[in-house]
PDB file of C-alpha atoms in Angstrom:
ATOM      1  CA  ALA A   1       2.732  29.373-139.837  1.00  0.00           C
ATOM      2  CA  ARG A   2       3.720  32.621-141.547  1.00  0.00           C
ATOM      3  CA  ALA A   3       5.582  30.573-144.234  1.00  0.00           C
ATOM      4  CA  HIS A   4       2.353  28.569-144.761  1.00  0.00           C
ATOM      5  CA  ALA A   5       0.345  31.729-145.129  1.00  0.00           C
ATOM      6  CA  HIS A   6       2.884  33.230-147.541  1.00  0.00           C
ATOM      7  CA  ALA A   7       2.769  30.009-149.787  1.00  0.00           C
ATOM      8  CA  GLY A   8      -1.053  30.330-149.760  1.00  0.00           C
ATOM      9  CA  SER A   9      -1.087  33.852-150.904  1.00  0.00           C
ATOM     10  CA  ALA A  10       1.646  33.175-153.428  1.00  0.00           C
ATOM     11  CA  ALA A  11      -0.552  30.302-154.716  1.00  0.00           C
ATOM     12  CA  SER A  12      -3.665  32.700-154.852  1.00  0.00           C
ATOM     13  CA  ALA A  13      -1.789  35.272-156.680  1.00  0.00           C
ATOM     14  CA  THR A  14      -0.407  32.642-159.221  1.00  0.00           C
ATOM     15  CA  LEU A  15      -3.966  31.299-159.705  1.00  0.00           C
ATOM     16  CA  ARG A  16      -5.368  34.757-160.316  1.00  0.00           C
ATOM     17  CA  CYS A  17      -2.604  35.570-162.686  1.00  0.00           C
ATOM     18  CA  PHE A  18      -3.297  32.400-164.808  1.00  0.00           C
ATOM     19  CA  VAL A  19      -6.968  33.128-164.650  1.00  0.00           C
ATOM     20  CA  GLU A  20      -6.560  36.680-165.946  1.00  0.00           C
ATOM     21  CA  THR A  21      -4.059  35.587-168.675  1.00  0.00           C
ATOM     22  CA  PHE A  22      -6.172  32.810-169.809  1.00  0.00           C
ATOM     23  CA  LEU A  23      -9.278  35.160-169.885  1.00  0.00           C
ATOM     24  CA  HIS A  24      -7.348  37.648-172.119  1.00  0.00           C
ATOM     25  CA  CYS A  25      -6.305  34.922-174.601  1.00  0.00           C
ATOM     26  CA  SER A  26      -9.445  32.552-174.470  1.00  0.00           C
ATOM     27  CA  ASP A  27     -11.045  34.038-177.596  1.00  0.00           C
ATOM     28  CA  SER A  28      -8.186  32.606-179.722  1.00  0.00           C
ATOM     29  CA  VAL A  29      -9.109  29.157-178.644  1.00  0.00           C
ATOM     30  CA  LEU A  30     -11.004  27.778-181.654  1.00  0.00           C
ATOM     31  CA  ILE A  31     -11.605  24.075-181.128  1.00  0.00           C
ATOM     32  CA  SER A  32     -14.817  23.411-179.258  1.00  0.00           C
ATOM     33  CA  THR A  33     -13.519  20.670-177.059  1.00  0.00           C
ATOM     34  CA  GLN A  34     -10.633  23.091-175.859  1.00  0.00           C
ATOM     35  CA  ARG A  35     -13.177  25.849-175.263  1.00  0.00           C
ATOM     36  CA  LYS A  36     -15.296  23.456-173.205  1.00  0.00           C
ATOM     37  CA  LEU A  37     -12.297  22.524-171.091  1.00  0.00           C
ATOM     38  CA  ALA A  38     -11.389  26.123-170.647  1.00  0.00           C
ATOM     39  CA  ALA A  39     -14.795  26.904-169.344  1.00  0.00           C
ATOM     40  CA  ILE A  40     -14.584  24.040-166.901  1.00  0.00           C
ATOM     41  CA  SER A  41     -11.193  24.945-165.933  1.00  0.00           C
ATOM     42  CA  LEU A  42     -12.083  28.631-165.283  1.00  0.00           C
ATOM     43  CA  LEU A  43     -15.186  27.803-163.153  1.00  0.00           C
ATOM     44  CA  THR A  44     -13.102  25.350-161.379  1.00  0.00           C
ATOM     45  CA  ALA A  45     -10.401  27.956-160.539  1.00  0.00           C
ATOM     46  CA  LEU A  46     -13.266  30.106-159.368  1.00  0.00           C
ATOM     47  CA  SER A  47     -14.448  27.595-157.043  1.00  0.00           C
ATOM     48  CA  LEU A  48     -11.006  26.910-155.642  1.00  0.00           C
ATOM     49  CA  ASP A  49      -9.927  30.321-154.565  1.00  0.00           C
ATOM     50  CA  ALA A  50     -11.466  33.606-153.382  1.00  0.00           C
ATOM     51  CA  SER A  51      -8.763  35.618-155.243  1.00  0.00           C
ATOM     52  CA  VAL A  52     -10.579  35.092-158.492  1.00  0.00           C
ATOM     53  CA  VAL A  53     -14.150  35.786-157.369  1.00  0.00           C
ATOM     54  CA  ASP A  54     -14.063  39.428-158.780  1.00  0.00           C
ATOM     55  CA  LEU A  55     -13.565  37.836-162.131  1.00  0.00           C
ATOM     56  CA  VAL A  56     -16.805  35.869-162.050  1.00  0.00           C
ATOM     57  CA  GLY A  57     -18.387  38.102-164.674  1.00  0.00           C
ATOM     58  CA  GLU A  58     -15.731  37.512-167.143  1.00  0.00           C
ATOM     59  CA  ILE A  59     -15.635  33.897-166.407  1.00  0.00           C
ATOM     60  CA  LEU A  60     -19.369  33.553-166.814  1.00  0.00           C
ATOM     61  CA  SER A  61     -19.338  35.550-170.027  1.00  0.00           C
ATOM     62  CA  TYR A  62     -16.906  33.051-171.381  1.00  0.00           C
ATOM     63  CA  CYS A  63     -19.070  30.082-170.152  1.00  0.00           C
ATOM     64  CA  VAL A  64     -22.187  31.542-171.707  1.00  0.00           C
ATOM     65  CA  SER A  65     -20.433  31.787-175.242  1.00  0.00           C
ATOM     66  CA  VAL A  66     -19.128  28.242-174.907  1.00  0.00           C
ATOM     67  CA  ILE A  67     -22.599  26.926-173.908  1.00  0.00           C
ATOM     68  CA  ALA A  68     -24.131  28.680-176.841  1.00  0.00           C
ATOM     69  CA  GLU A  69     -21.465  27.257-179.218  1.00  0.00           C
ATOM     70  CA  THR A  70     -22.064  23.682-178.082  1.00  0.00           C
ATOM     71  CA  ALA A  71     -25.712  24.093-178.493  1.00  0.00           C
ATOM     72  CA  GLU A  72     -26.576  21.680-175.685  1.00  0.00           C
ATOM     73  CA  THR A  73     -30.151  22.808-175.643  1.00  0.00           C
ATOM     74  CA  VAL A  74     -30.751  20.798-178.778  1.00  0.00           C
ATOM     75  CA  SER A  75     -32.336  17.356-178.749  1.00  0.00           C
ATOM     76  CA  PRO A  76     -30.354  14.526-176.977  1.00  0.00           C
ATOM     77  CA  SER A  77     -29.772  12.764-180.409  1.00  0.00           C
ATOM     78  CA  LYS A  78     -27.620  15.697-181.479  1.00  0.00           C
ATOM     79  CA  ARG A  79     -25.769  15.756-178.317  1.00  0.00           C
ATOM     80  CA  SER A  80     -23.693  12.746-179.052  1.00  0.00           C
ATOM     81  CA  HIS A  81     -22.244  14.419-182.064  1.00  0.00           C
ATOM     82  CA  PRO A  82     -21.649  18.124-181.167  1.00  0.00           C
ATOM     83  CA  GLN A  83     -21.605  20.565-184.114  1.00  0.00           C
ATOM     84  CA  ARG A  84     -18.237  22.369-184.779  1.00  0.00           C
ATOM     85  CA  PRO A  85     -18.422  26.187-184.536  1.00  0.00           C
ATOM     86  CA  PRO A  86     -18.108  27.714-188.064  1.00  0.00           C
ATOM     87  CA  ALA A  87     -14.843  29.637-186.878  1.00  0.00           C
ATOM     88  CA  GLN A  88     -13.168  26.416-186.293  1.00  0.00           C
ATOM     89  CA  LEU A  89      -9.985  25.356-188.037  1.00  0.00           C
ATOM     90  CA  ALA A  90     -10.727  23.402-191.196  1.00  0.00           C
ATOM     91  CA  ALA A  91      -7.147  22.504-192.141  1.00  0.00           C
ATOM     92  CA  SER A  92      -3.697  22.183-190.513  1.00  0.00           C
ATOM     93  CA  GLU A  93      -1.964  19.243-188.888  1.00  0.00           C
ATOM     94  CA  HIS A  94      -3.356  20.066-185.551  1.00  0.00           C
ATOM     95  CA  ALA A  95      -6.889  20.250-186.816  1.00  0.00           C
ATOM     96  CA  ILE A  96      -6.493  16.891-188.800  1.00  0.00           C
ATOM     97  CA  PHE A  97      -5.318  15.155-185.425  1.00  0.00           C
ATOM     98  CA  HIS A  98      -8.222  16.613-183.637  1.00  0.00           C
ATOM     99  CA  ARG A  99     -10.759  15.499-186.129  1.00  0.00           C
ATOM    100  CA  ARG A 100      -9.200  11.991-186.012  1.00  0.00           C
ATOM    101  CA  ALA A 101      -9.200  11.807-182.278  1.00  0.00           C
ATOM    102  CA  GLU A 102     -12.852  12.976-182.162  1.00  0.00           C
ATOM    103  CA  ALA A 103     -13.820  10.402-184.662  1.00  0.00           C
ATOM    104  CA  CYS A 104     -12.137   7.689-182.482  1.00  0.00           C
ATOM    105  CA  ALA A 105     -14.074   8.726-179.498  1.00  0.00           C
ATOM    106  CA  LEU A 106     -10.703   8.845-177.396  1.00  0.00           C
ATOM    107  CA  ASP A 107     -11.796  12.230-175.913  1.00  0.00           C
ATOM    108  CA  PRO A 108     -14.145  11.878-173.163  1.00  0.00           C
ATOM    109  CA  LEU A 109     -14.730  15.756-173.019  1.00  0.00           C
ATOM    110  CA  VAL A 110     -16.553  15.527-176.530  1.00  0.00           C
ATOM    111  CA  GLY A 111     -19.485  13.763-174.928  1.00  0.00           C
ATOM    112  CA  ALA A 112     -19.321  15.275-171.370  1.00  0.00           C
ATOM    113  CA  PRO A 113     -22.499  16.906-170.247  1.00  0.00           C
ATOM    114  CA  LEU A 114     -21.022  20.399-170.318  1.00  0.00           C
ATOM    115  CA  LEU A 115     -24.051  22.249-168.854  1.00  0.00           C
ATOM    116  CA  HIS A 116     -24.281  19.934-166.069  1.00  0.00           C
ATOM    117  CA  VAL A 117     -20.633  20.218-165.236  1.00  0.00           C
ATOM    118  CA  LEU A 118     -20.738  23.948-165.310  1.00  0.00           C
ATOM    119  CA  GLN A 119     -23.917  24.257-163.268  1.00  0.00           C
ATOM    120  CA  SER A 120     -22.470  22.148-160.382  1.00  0.00           C
ATOM    121  CA  THR A 121     -19.085  23.816-160.562  1.00  0.00           C
ATOM    122  CA  LEU A 122     -20.706  27.159-160.221  1.00  0.00           C
ATOM    123  CA  LEU A 123     -22.738  26.132-157.394  1.00  0.00           C
ATOM    124  CA  ARG A 124     -19.583  24.885-155.679  1.00  0.00           C
ATOM    125  CA  ALA A 125     -18.307  28.279-156.163  1.00  0.00           C
ATOM    126  CA  LYS A 126     -21.154  29.904-154.767  1.00  0.00           C
ATOM    127  CA  HIS A 127     -21.086  27.640-151.751  1.00  0.00           C
ATOM    128  CA  ALA A 128     -17.275  28.139-151.212  1.00  0.00           C
ATOM    129  CA  HIS A 129     -17.171  31.844-151.293  1.00  0.00           C
ATOM    130  CA  GLY A 130     -20.563  32.847-149.895  1.00  0.00           C
ATOM    131  CA  ALA A 131     -21.343  36.475-149.525  1.00  0.00           C
ATOM    132  CA  ALA A 132     -18.316  37.564-151.560  1.00  0.00           C
ATOM    133  CA  PHE A 133     -19.575  35.428-154.605  1.00  0.00           C
ATOM    134  CA  GLU A 134     -23.254  36.647-154.009  1.00  0.00           C
ATOM    135  CA  ALA A 135     -21.785  40.391-154.062  1.00  0.00           C
ATOM    136  CA  GLN A 136     -19.956  39.794-157.216  1.00  0.00           C
ATOM    137  CA  MET A 137     -22.986  38.279-158.805  1.00  0.00           C
ATOM    138  CA  ALA A 138     -25.183  41.201-157.701  1.00  0.00           C
ATOM    139  CA  ALA A 139     -22.602  43.572-159.467  1.00  0.00           C
ATOM    140  CA  ILE A 140     -22.774  41.695-162.846  1.00  0.00           C
ATOM    141  CA  ASP A 141     -24.330  43.643-165.630  1.00  0.00           C
ATOM    142  CA  PRO A 142     -27.967  42.808-165.836  1.00  0.00           C
ATOM    143  CA  THR A 143     -27.937  41.729-169.475  1.00  0.00           C
ATOM    144  CA  LEU A 144     -25.053  39.311-168.714  1.00  0.00           C
ATOM    145  CA  LEU A 145     -27.019  37.984-165.623  1.00  0.00           C
ATOM    146  CA  GLU A 146     -29.962  37.246-167.756  1.00  0.00           C
ATOM    147  CA  GLN A 147     -27.773  35.543-170.201  1.00  0.00           C
ATOM    148  CA  VAL A 148     -26.260  33.513-167.413  1.00  0.00           C
ATOM    149  CA  LYS A 149     -29.597  32.439-166.124  1.00  0.00           C
ATOM    150  CA  ASP A 150     -30.634  31.398-169.651  1.00  0.00           C
ATOM    151  CA  ALA A 151     -27.553  29.536-170.450  1.00  0.00           C
ATOM    152  CA  PHE A 152     -27.149  27.902-167.181  1.00  0.00           C
ATOM    153  CA  ASP A 153     -30.915  27.092-167.124  1.00  0.00           C
ATOM    154  CA  PHE A 154     -31.371  28.831-163.847  1.00  0.00           C
ATOM    155  CA  THR A 155     -34.929  29.918-162.906  1.00  0.00           C
ATOM    156  CA  ALA A 156     -34.060  32.187-160.012  1.00  0.00           C
TER     157      ALA A 156
END
């Protein structure tokens, strides 16, 4: 039983280290589909383990920026062809490959309903961590909290 508990705490520590490291380098991710995947991954990590609940503010701040970049609040006709952020790479072998993959519609993440996925993942984290999650949400800067409510389309 002690070995299992130690393995669990080691996994929590590893997950926390991963999330912290990723948050520190996330601003260098320029391709919109990678930013969407990062937002989904960070919120999923939040829903999986209580060790990252205190990072909810940083995670939500990143998610808010990704939601704003993808402009999912525009009409449904524009959602099928997401706009690239201006800071996106325009040249390089990687960018060319990415544009070709996007044009072939091979990447299911391009058309994924990001807002819905993030909303449901955030609710899963809320239910998984209960009072600890609520306490961290209450401690978030009020300006960020308003941005989260607006971006995630929450009325409460």
